[in-house]
Amino acid sequence: MTDETIFAAALEKADPASRTHYLEEVCAGNPELHQRIENLLRAHDKAGGFLENSPVPAASPANLLTQDLTGPESGSDDLKETMTFLRPSERSGSLGRIGHYEVLEVLGRGGFGIVFRALDETLQRVVAVKVMAPHLAVASPARKRFLREARSSARVRHEHIVQVYAVEEDPIPYLVMEFIPGETLQQRLDRTGPLELEEVLLFGKQIAEGLEAAHAQGLIHRDIKPGNILIESGAQLSIKITDFGLARTADDASLTQSGIIAGTPMYMAPEQAHGDKLDHRADLFSLGSVLYTMCSGRTPFRARSALAVLKRVAEDTPRDIREIIPEVPQWLCDLIARLHAKNPEERIGTAQEVADLLGQGLAALQTGQTESTPVITPVTDKPREAESRIPERREVIAQPDPTHQHKPRKRRWDIALAVFVFLFFVLGPGGFILREIAHRIFSPAR
């Protein structure tokens, strides 16, 4: 039996005594397996209601590469148990040591790991150290994702991308990266609501420039969202893109082979939600959603569950921003609409073009020369042949067969949630199955 199967079966046993007896029986002689399932069950309890509520986790501290992190004050006893990999330190106030890094404080923690503020004793600089959760370090998919994040991030050097300094695997996989004091764009939006137009244009331009650098290296980020945009504290406004844990090379076809769709529902592109092969234009769609959110203070595609959000991403047009914030200039609304084209061929071609248009609009705003604002060609959004199958697939998701019996439907949802949570804590907050759920769970029972 796989971990997923055992985890799903354990979830069905609501009585704690029955669950304990089941795990003791099925995991007999395998304490590592027993511990892994217990960790998943605890994670499931903490994530309760995830599908029924917002499909995007709360924003993390700004100094982190992952968004599924909470403050160090939560679960302090559990935190101590997971920090056994730290060696003792003689330094006063230190939490311990890992490699030649003196760990100073916990910045945040989540299902995928812990992030520390630390001192690099060799170079005498403050860094952020992201340590993989011990119970995931033995899982091959999670370990590979962790290492892929390091390698993907390290390939790109740009002022608007968080720099990875090193990746280590002993005594446990961890990344050493640039420490960014400040907050995430998501935290800023939560704190202030819609941003001023000048900030929208400046941040949007910088995000696009960072994406252009990644795309030039053949990388697609696949998870551009406010929680992965860090705003540096200081007199000069500047952002950095973080969390390349989902990044893939443009010629990686495994996206369509695995059946796993990774990303954050409210910000992913339609072709990403379909599980189709992606190119750099998927990131541009996500950038359009980030621009929309900065302008309006709300996400463009909203619904009560992750799957309902994906349906909206695939089929719907967002509400006109000017209905929410009338002051947003029409040219910017047109630009966002182009980025939100369902057909990638109808979007702006490159991140650099987007950066240039936003820069032109920013210059016009700062100089008062409104006649110099960009002119954006309206989107025609002619569907590709591949998109002709979307309605049929989405109808299956949105409209389960009314002849289904209530109990089997609930059973399929329970399994869906079990698999979802398992992948959530192995792949991180952006990873979950859609294709298998769509065809096996929501399709009519045979």
Coordinates of C-alpha atoms in Angstrom, one line a residue:
M1 CA 0.0 0.0 0.0
T2 CA 1.2 3.5 -0.8
D3 CA 1.4 6.4 1.7
E4 CA -1.6 8.0 -0.1
T5 CA -3.7 4.9 0.3
I6 CA -3.0 4.5 4.0
F7 CA -3.5 8.2 4.6
A8 CA -6.9 8.2 2.8
A9 CA -8.0 5.1 4.7
A10 CA -6.9 6.6 8.1
L11 CA -8.9 9.7 7.3
E12 CA -12.1 7.7 7.1
K13 CA -11.7 6.5 10.7
A14 CA -13.1 9.4 12.6
D15 CA -12.8 7.6 16.0
P16 CA -9.2 8.3 17.3
A17 CA -9.0 4.8 18.8
S18 CA -10.0 3.1 15.5
R19 CA -7.5 5.2 13.6
T20 CA -4.7 4.4 16.1
H21 CA -5.5 0.7 15.9
Y22 CA -5.6 0.8 12.1
L23 CA -2.2 2.5 11.8
E24 CA -0.6 0.1 14.3
E25 CA -1.9 -2.8 12.2
V26 CA -1.0 -1.5 8.8
C27 CA 2.3 0.1 9.8
A28 CA 3.5 -2.8 12.0
G29 CA 7.2 -3.1 11.9
N30 CA 7.7 0.1 9.9
P31 CA 7.9 3.0 12.4
E32 CA 9.1 5.4 9.6
L33 CA 5.9 4.8 7.7
H34 CA 3.8 5.2 10.8
Q35 CA 5.5 8.6 11.5
R36 CA 5.0 9.8 7.9
I37 CA 1.3 9.0 8.1
E38 CA 1.0 10.7 11.5
N39 CA 2.7 13.8 10.1
L40 CA 0.2 13.9 7.2
L41 CA -2.8 13.5 9.5
R42 CA -1.6 16.3 11.7
A43 CA -1.0 18.5 8.7
H44 CA -4.5 17.6 7.5
D45 CA -6.0 18.7 10.8
K46 CA -4.2 22.0 10.6
A47 CA -5.3 22.5 7.0
G48 CA -9.0 21.7 7.7
G49 CA -11.4 23.4 5.4
F50 CA -8.8 24.3 2.8
L51 CA -10.9 23.4 -0.2
E52 CA -14.0 25.0 1.2
N53 CA -12.3 28.3 2.0
S54 CA -9.7 30.4 0.2
P55 CA -7.6 28.3 -2.1
V56 CA -4.6 30.4 -1.3
P57 CA -2.8 30.1 2.0
A58 CA -2.1 33.1 4.2
A59 CA 0.9 35.2 3.2
S60 CA 4.3 34.4 4.7
P61 CA 6.9 36.6 6.2
A62 CA 8.8 38.5 3.5
N63 CA 12.1 36.8 4.0
L64 CA 10.9 33.4 2.9
L65 CA 10.9 31.4 -0.4
T66 CA 7.7 29.6 0.4
Q67 CA 4.2 30.9 1.1
D68 CA 2.9 28.1 3.2
L69 CA 4.7 29.4 6.3
T70 CA 3.4 30.7 9.6
G71 CA 5.1 32.7 12.3
P72 CA 7.5 31.0 14.7
E73 CA 5.2 31.4 17.7
S74 CA 2.7 28.8 16.4
G75 CA 3.3 25.2 17.5
S76 CA 6.5 26.0 19.4
D77 CA 6.7 22.5 20.9
D78 CA 6.4 20.8 17.5
L79 CA 9.0 23.3 16.2
K80 CA 11.5 22.2 18.8
E81 CA 11.0 18.6 17.8
T82 CA 11.7 19.4 14.2
M83 CA 14.9 21.3 14.9
T84 CA 16.9 18.3 16.1
F85 CA 19.1 18.6 13.0
L86 CA 20.7 21.8 14.5
R87 CA 24.0 21.3 16.3
P88 CA 24.6 23.0 19.7
S89 CA 26.2 26.4 19.7
E90 CA 28.3 28.2 22.2
R91 CA 27.0 31.6 21.0
S92 CA 24.6 33.3 23.4
G93 CA 21.1 33.6 22.0
S94 CA 21.8 31.2 19.1
L95 CA 19.3 28.4 18.3
G96 CA 22.1 26.2 17.1
R97 CA 24.2 25.6 14.0
I98 CA 23.8 24.0 10.6
G99 CA 27.0 23.8 8.5
H100 CA 28.9 27.0 9.1
Y101 CA 25.7 29.0 9.7
E102 CA 24.8 30.3 13.1
V103 CA 21.0 30.2 13.4
L104 CA 19.7 33.3 15.0
E105 CA 15.9 33.1 14.8
V106 CA 13.0 31.3 13.2
L107 CA 11.4 33.4 10.5
G108 CA 8.6 31.0 9.7
R109 CA 7.5 27.4 9.2
G110 CA 5.2 25.4 7.1
G111 CA 4.4 22.0 5.7
F112 CA 7.5 22.0 3.5
G113 CA 10.1 23.3 6.0
I114 CA 11.5 26.0 8.2
V115 CA 13.2 29.2 7.3
F116 CA 15.8 30.8 9.7
R117 CA 17.6 34.0 9.8
A118 CA 21.3 33.0 10.2
L119 CA 24.8 34.4 10.1
D120 CA 27.2 33.1 7.5
E121 CA 30.3 32.9 9.7
T122 CA 32.6 32.5 6.7
L123 CA 31.5 35.7 4.8
Q124 CA 30.1 37.4 7.9
R125 CA 26.7 38.3 6.4
V126 CA 23.1 37.7 7.4
V127 CA 21.3 35.1 5.2
A128 CA 18.1 33.2 5.1
V129 CA 18.4 29.5 5.5
K130 CA 15.5 27.3 4.3
V131 CA 15.6 23.8 5.7
M132 CA 13.5 21.0 4.3
A133 CA 11.1 19.4 6.8
P134 CA 12.8 16.2 8.1
H135 CA 9.8 13.9 7.4
L136 CA 9.9 15.1 3.8
A137 CA 13.6 14.9 3.3
V138 CA 13.3 11.1 2.8
A139 CA 10.6 11.5 0.1
S140 CA 12.1 11.5 -3.3
P141 CA 9.5 13.9 -5.1
A142 CA 9.7 16.5 -2.3
R143 CA 13.5 16.3 -2.1
K144 CA 13.7 16.7 -5.9
R145 CA 11.5 19.7 -5.8
F146 CA 13.5 21.3 -3.1
L147 CA 16.8 20.8 -5.0
R148 CA 15.1 22.0 -8.2
E149 CA 14.1 25.2 -6.5
A150 CA 17.7 25.8 -5.6
R151 CA 19.1 25.1 -9.0
S152 CA 16.4 27.0 -10.8
S153 CA 16.9 30.1 -8.6
A154 CA 20.7 30.0 -8.8
R155 CA 20.6 30.0 -12.6
V156 CA 19.1 33.5 -12.7
R157 CA 21.0 36.6 -11.5
H158 CA 18.9 39.7 -11.5
E159 CA 18.2 42.6 -9.2
H160 CA 14.5 41.6 -9.0
I161 CA 15.0 37.9 -8.2
V162 CA 16.1 36.6 -4.8
Q163 CA 19.6 35.2 -5.1
V164 CA 20.4 31.7 -3.9
Y165 CA 23.9 31.5 -2.5
A166 CA 24.3 27.8 -1.8
V167 CA 22.5 24.5 -1.6
E168 CA 23.5 21.8 0.9
E169 CA 22.3 18.3 1.6
D170 CA 24.1 17.4 4.9
P171 CA 22.7 16.8 7.5
I172 CA 19.4 17.6 5.7
P173 CA 18.7 19.5 2.5
Y174 CA 18.7 23.3 2.9
L175 CA 19.1 26.4 0.8
V176 CA 21.1 29.5 1.7
M177 CA 19.7 32.6 0.1
E178 CA 19.7 36.4 0.2
F179 CA 18.0 37.8 3.3
I180 CA 15.3 40.4 2.3
P181 CA 14.0 42.6 5.1
G182 CA 10.5 43.8 4.3
E183 CA 7.1 42.2 3.5
T184 CA 5.4 40.3 0.8
L185 CA 3.2 42.0 -1.7
Q186 CA 0.3 39.9 -0.3
Q187 CA 1.0 41.3 3.2
R188 CA 1.1 44.8 1.8
L189 CA -2.3 44.3 0.0
D190 CA -3.8 42.8 3.2
R191 CA -2.6 45.8 5.1
T192 CA -3.4 48.7 2.8
G193 CA -5.8 47.4 0.1
P194 CA -5.4 48.6 -3.5
L195 CA -2.0 50.3 -4.3
E196 CA -1.5 53.7 -5.7
L197 CA -1.1 53.7 -9.4
E198 CA 2.5 54.7 -9.3
E199 CA 3.3 51.7 -7.1
V200 CA 1.3 49.4 -9.4
L201 CA 3.2 50.5 -12.4
L202 CA 6.6 50.4 -10.7
F203 CA 6.1 47.0 -9.1
G204 CA 4.6 45.6 -12.2
K205 CA 7.5 46.8 -14.3
Q206 CA 10.0 45.2 -11.9
I207 CA 8.2 41.9 -11.8
A208 CA 8.2 41.8 -15.6
E209 CA 11.9 42.6 -15.7
G210 CA 12.6 39.8 -13.3
L211 CA 10.5 37.4 -15.4
E212 CA 12.3 38.4 -18.5
A213 CA 15.6 37.4 -16.9
A214 CA 14.1 34.0 -15.9
H215 CA 12.6 33.5 -19.3
A216 CA 15.9 34.3 -21.0
Q217 CA 17.3 31.3 -19.1
G218 CA 14.5 29.1 -20.4
L219 CA 12.7 29.0 -17.1
I220 CA 9.0 29.4 -16.5
H221 CA 8.2 30.3 -12.9
R222 CA 4.6 28.9 -12.9
D223 CA 3.6 30.4 -9.5
I224 CA 3.7 34.2 -9.9
K225 CA 1.5 35.7 -7.1
P226 CA 1.6 38.4 -4.5
G227 CA 2.9 35.9 -1.8
N228 CA 6.0 35.3 -4.0
I229 CA 6.8 38.9 -4.5
L230 CA 8.9 40.5 -1.8
I231 CA 8.9 44.2 -1.2
E232 CA 12.3 45.4 0.2
S233 CA 12.2 47.8 3.1
G234 CA 14.0 51.1 2.5
A235 CA 13.7 54.4 0.9
Q236 CA 13.7 53.1 -2.6
L237 CA 10.8 50.9 -3.6
S238 CA 12.0 47.6 -5.0
I239 CA 10.7 44.1 -5.3
K240 CA 12.2 40.6 -5.7
I241 CA 10.6 37.5 -7.1
T242 CA 11.0 34.4 -5.0
D243 CA 10.0 30.7 -4.8
F244 CA 11.2 29.0 -7.9
G245 CA 10.1 25.7 -6.4
L246 CA 7.7 25.1 -9.3
A247 CA 9.9 26.5 -12.0
R248 CA 10.5 24.3 -15.1
T249 CA 12.4 24.6 -18.3
A250 CA 10.3 25.6 -21.3
D251 CA 11.0 22.2 -23.0
D252 CA 10.0 20.1 -20.0
A253 CA 7.0 18.0 -21.2
S254 CA 6.4 16.3 -17.9
L255 CA 3.6 18.7 -17.1
T256 CA 1.3 16.9 -19.5
Q257 CA 2.6 13.4 -18.6
S258 CA 2.3 13.4 -14.8
G259 CA -1.3 14.5 -14.5
I260 CA -0.2 16.8 -11.7
I261 CA -1.0 20.5 -12.1
A262 CA 1.1 22.8 -9.9
G263 CA 0.5 26.5 -9.2
T264 CA -1.9 28.7 -7.2
P265 CA -5.4 28.5 -8.6
M266 CA -6.3 32.2 -8.4
Y267 CA -3.2 33.2 -10.3
M268 CA -2.5 30.4 -12.8
A269 CA -3.1 30.5 -16.5
P270 CA -5.9 28.5 -18.2
E271 CA -3.4 26.3 -20.0
Q272 CA -1.8 25.6 -16.6
A273 CA -5.2 24.6 -15.1
H274 CA -5.8 22.3 -18.1
G275 CA -2.5 20.5 -17.5
D276 CA -1.3 21.5 -21.0
K277 CA 2.3 22.1 -21.9
L278 CA 3.4 25.7 -20.9
D279 CA 5.6 28.4 -22.2
H280 CA 6.6 31.8 -20.8
R281 CA 3.2 33.3 -21.5
A282 CA 1.7 31.4 -18.6
D283 CA 3.7 33.6 -16.3
L284 CA 2.4 36.7 -18.2
F285 CA -1.2 35.6 -17.5
S286 CA -0.3 35.3 -13.8
L287 CA 1.4 38.8 -14.0
G288 CA -1.9 40.1 -15.3
S289 CA -3.7 38.7 -12.3
V290 CA -1.1 40.3 -10.0
L291 CA -1.6 43.6 -11.7
Y292 CA -5.4 43.3 -11.4
T293 CA -5.0 42.5 -7.7
M294 CA -2.7 45.5 -7.1
C295 CA -5.1 47.8 -8.8
S296 CA -8.4 46.6 -7.2
G297 CA -7.3 45.0 -4.0
R298 CA -9.1 41.7 -5.0
T299 CA -8.2 38.7 -7.1
P300 CA -9.7 38.5 -10.6
F301 CA -11.0 35.0 -10.3
R302 CA -12.8 34.3 -7.0
A303 CA -14.9 31.3 -5.9
R304 CA -15.5 29.2 -2.8
S305 CA -13.2 26.2 -3.8
A306 CA -10.0 25.6 -5.7
L307 CA -11.8 23.7 -8.4
A308 CA -14.4 26.4 -8.8
V309 CA -11.6 29.0 -9.1
L310 CA -10.0 26.9 -11.9
K311 CA -13.3 26.8 -13.7
R312 CA -13.5 30.6 -13.6
V313 CA -9.9 30.9 -14.8
A314 CA -10.7 28.6 -17.7
E315 CA -14.0 30.2 -18.7
D316 CA -14.7 33.6 -17.2
T317 CA -13.7 37.2 -17.8
P318 CA -12.8 39.1 -14.6
R319 CA -15.0 42.0 -13.5
D320 CA -14.0 45.3 -15.1
I321 CA -11.4 46.9 -12.8
R322 CA -12.9 50.4 -13.4
E323 CA -16.1 49.2 -11.8
I324 CA -14.2 48.6 -8.6
I325 CA -11.6 51.5 -8.8
P326 CA -12.7 54.0 -11.5
E327 CA -9.4 55.9 -11.3
V328 CA -7.5 53.0 -13.0
P329 CA -6.5 54.3 -16.5
Q330 CA -8.1 52.5 -19.4
W331 CA -4.8 51.7 -21.0
L332 CA -3.8 49.7 -18.0
C333 CA -7.1 47.8 -18.0
D334 CA -6.5 47.0 -21.6
L335 CA -3.0 45.7 -20.9
I336 CA -4.3 43.5 -18.1
A337 CA -7.1 42.2 -20.4
R338 CA -4.4 41.3 -23.0
L339 CA -2.4 39.4 -20.4
H340 CA -5.6 37.6 -19.4
A341 CA -6.4 36.4 -22.9
K342 CA -7.4 32.7 -22.7
N343 CA -5.4 32.0 -25.9
P344 CA -1.6 32.6 -25.1
E345 CA -1.1 33.8 -28.7
E346 CA -3.4 36.8 -27.9
R347 CA -1.3 37.9 -24.9
I348 CA 1.6 40.4 -25.0
G349 CA 4.5 38.5 -26.5
T350 CA 7.2 38.8 -23.8
A351 CA 7.8 40.0 -20.3
Q352 CA 10.1 42.7 -21.6
E353 CA 7.3 44.1 -23.8
V354 CA 5.1 44.3 -20.7
A355 CA 7.9 46.0 -18.7
D356 CA 8.4 48.5 -21.5
L357 CA 4.7 49.3 -21.6
L358 CA 4.5 49.7 -17.8
G359 CA 7.6 51.8 -17.9
Q360 CA 6.1 54.1 -20.6
G361 CA 2.9 54.5 -18.5
L362 CA 5.0 55.2 -15.4
A363 CA 7.0 57.9 -17.1
A364 CA 3.8 59.5 -18.4
L365 CA 2.3 59.5 -15.0
Q366 CA 5.4 61.0 -13.3
T367 CA 5.8 63.7 -15.9
G368 CA 2.1 64.5 -16.3
Q369 CA 2.3 63.8 -20.1
T370 CA -0.9 61.8 -20.4
E371 CA -0.7 61.9 -24.2
S372 CA 2.4 59.6 -23.8
T373 CA 0.5 56.7 -22.2
P374 CA 0.7 53.4 -24.1
V375 CA -1.9 52.4 -26.6
I376 CA -2.9 48.7 -26.2
T377 CA -4.5 46.8 -29.0
P378 CA -7.7 45.1 -27.7
V379 CA -7.7 41.4 -27.4
T380 CA -9.6 39.3 -29.9
D381 CA -9.0 36.1 -28.0
K382 CA -9.7 33.6 -30.7
P383 CA -9.7 30.2 -29.1
R384 CA -7.1 27.6 -30.2
E385 CA -8.2 24.3 -31.4
A386 CA -6.9 22.7 -28.2
E387 CA -9.3 24.9 -26.2
S388 CA -12.4 23.6 -27.9
R389 CA -12.4 20.7 -25.4
I390 CA -12.3 23.0 -22.3
P391 CA -16.1 23.4 -21.9
E392 CA -16.7 19.6 -22.0
R393 CA -14.0 19.1 -19.4
R394 CA -15.2 21.9 -17.2
E395 CA -18.8 20.8 -17.4
V396 CA -17.7 17.5 -15.9
I397 CA -16.0 19.4 -13.0
A398 CA -18.8 21.9 -12.4
Q399 CA -21.8 19.8 -12.9
P400 CA -21.6 16.3 -11.4
D401 CA -24.2 13.9 -12.6
P402 CA -27.4 14.6 -10.7
T403 CA -28.2 10.9 -10.6
H404 CA -25.3 10.2 -8.3
Q405 CA -26.2 8.9 -4.9
H406 CA -25.2 11.3 -2.1
K407 CA -23.0 8.8 -0.2
P408 CA -20.8 7.9 -3.2
R409 CA -20.3 11.6 -4.0
K410 CA -19.2 12.3 -0.5
R411 CA -16.9 9.3 -0.7
R412 CA -15.3 10.6 -3.8
W413 CA -14.9 14.1 -2.2
D414 CA -13.3 12.5 0.8
I415 CA -10.7 10.7 -1.4
A416 CA -10.2 13.9 -3.4
L417 CA -9.5 15.8 -0.2
A418 CA -7.1 13.1 1.1
V419 CA -5.1 13.0 -2.1
F420 CA -5.2 16.8 -2.3
V421 CA -3.8 17.2 1.3
F422 CA -1.2 14.5 0.7
L423 CA 0.1 16.4 -2.4
F424 CA -0.2 19.7 -0.7
F425 CA 2.3 18.7 2.0
V426 CA 4.6 16.8 -0.4
L427 CA 4.7 19.3 -3.3
G428 CA 4.0 22.5 -1.3
P429 CA 1.0 24.9 -1.4
G430 CA 0.9 25.1 -5.2
G431 CA 0.8 21.4 -6.0
F432 CA -2.4 19.4 -6.4
I433 CA -4.1 17.0 -8.8
L434 CA -6.8 18.2 -11.1
R435 CA -6.8 15.9 -14.1
E436 CA -7.3 12.7 -12.1
I437 CA -9.9 14.4 -9.8
A438 CA -11.7 15.7 -12.9
H439 CA -11.9 12.4 -14.7
R440 CA -12.1 9.9 -11.8
I441 CA -13.9 11.7 -9.0
F442 CA -16.3 14.0 -10.8
S443 CA -17.1 11.8 -13.7
P444 CA -20.3 9.7 -13.5
A445 CA -19.8 6.5 -11.4
R446 CA -19.5 3.4 -13.4

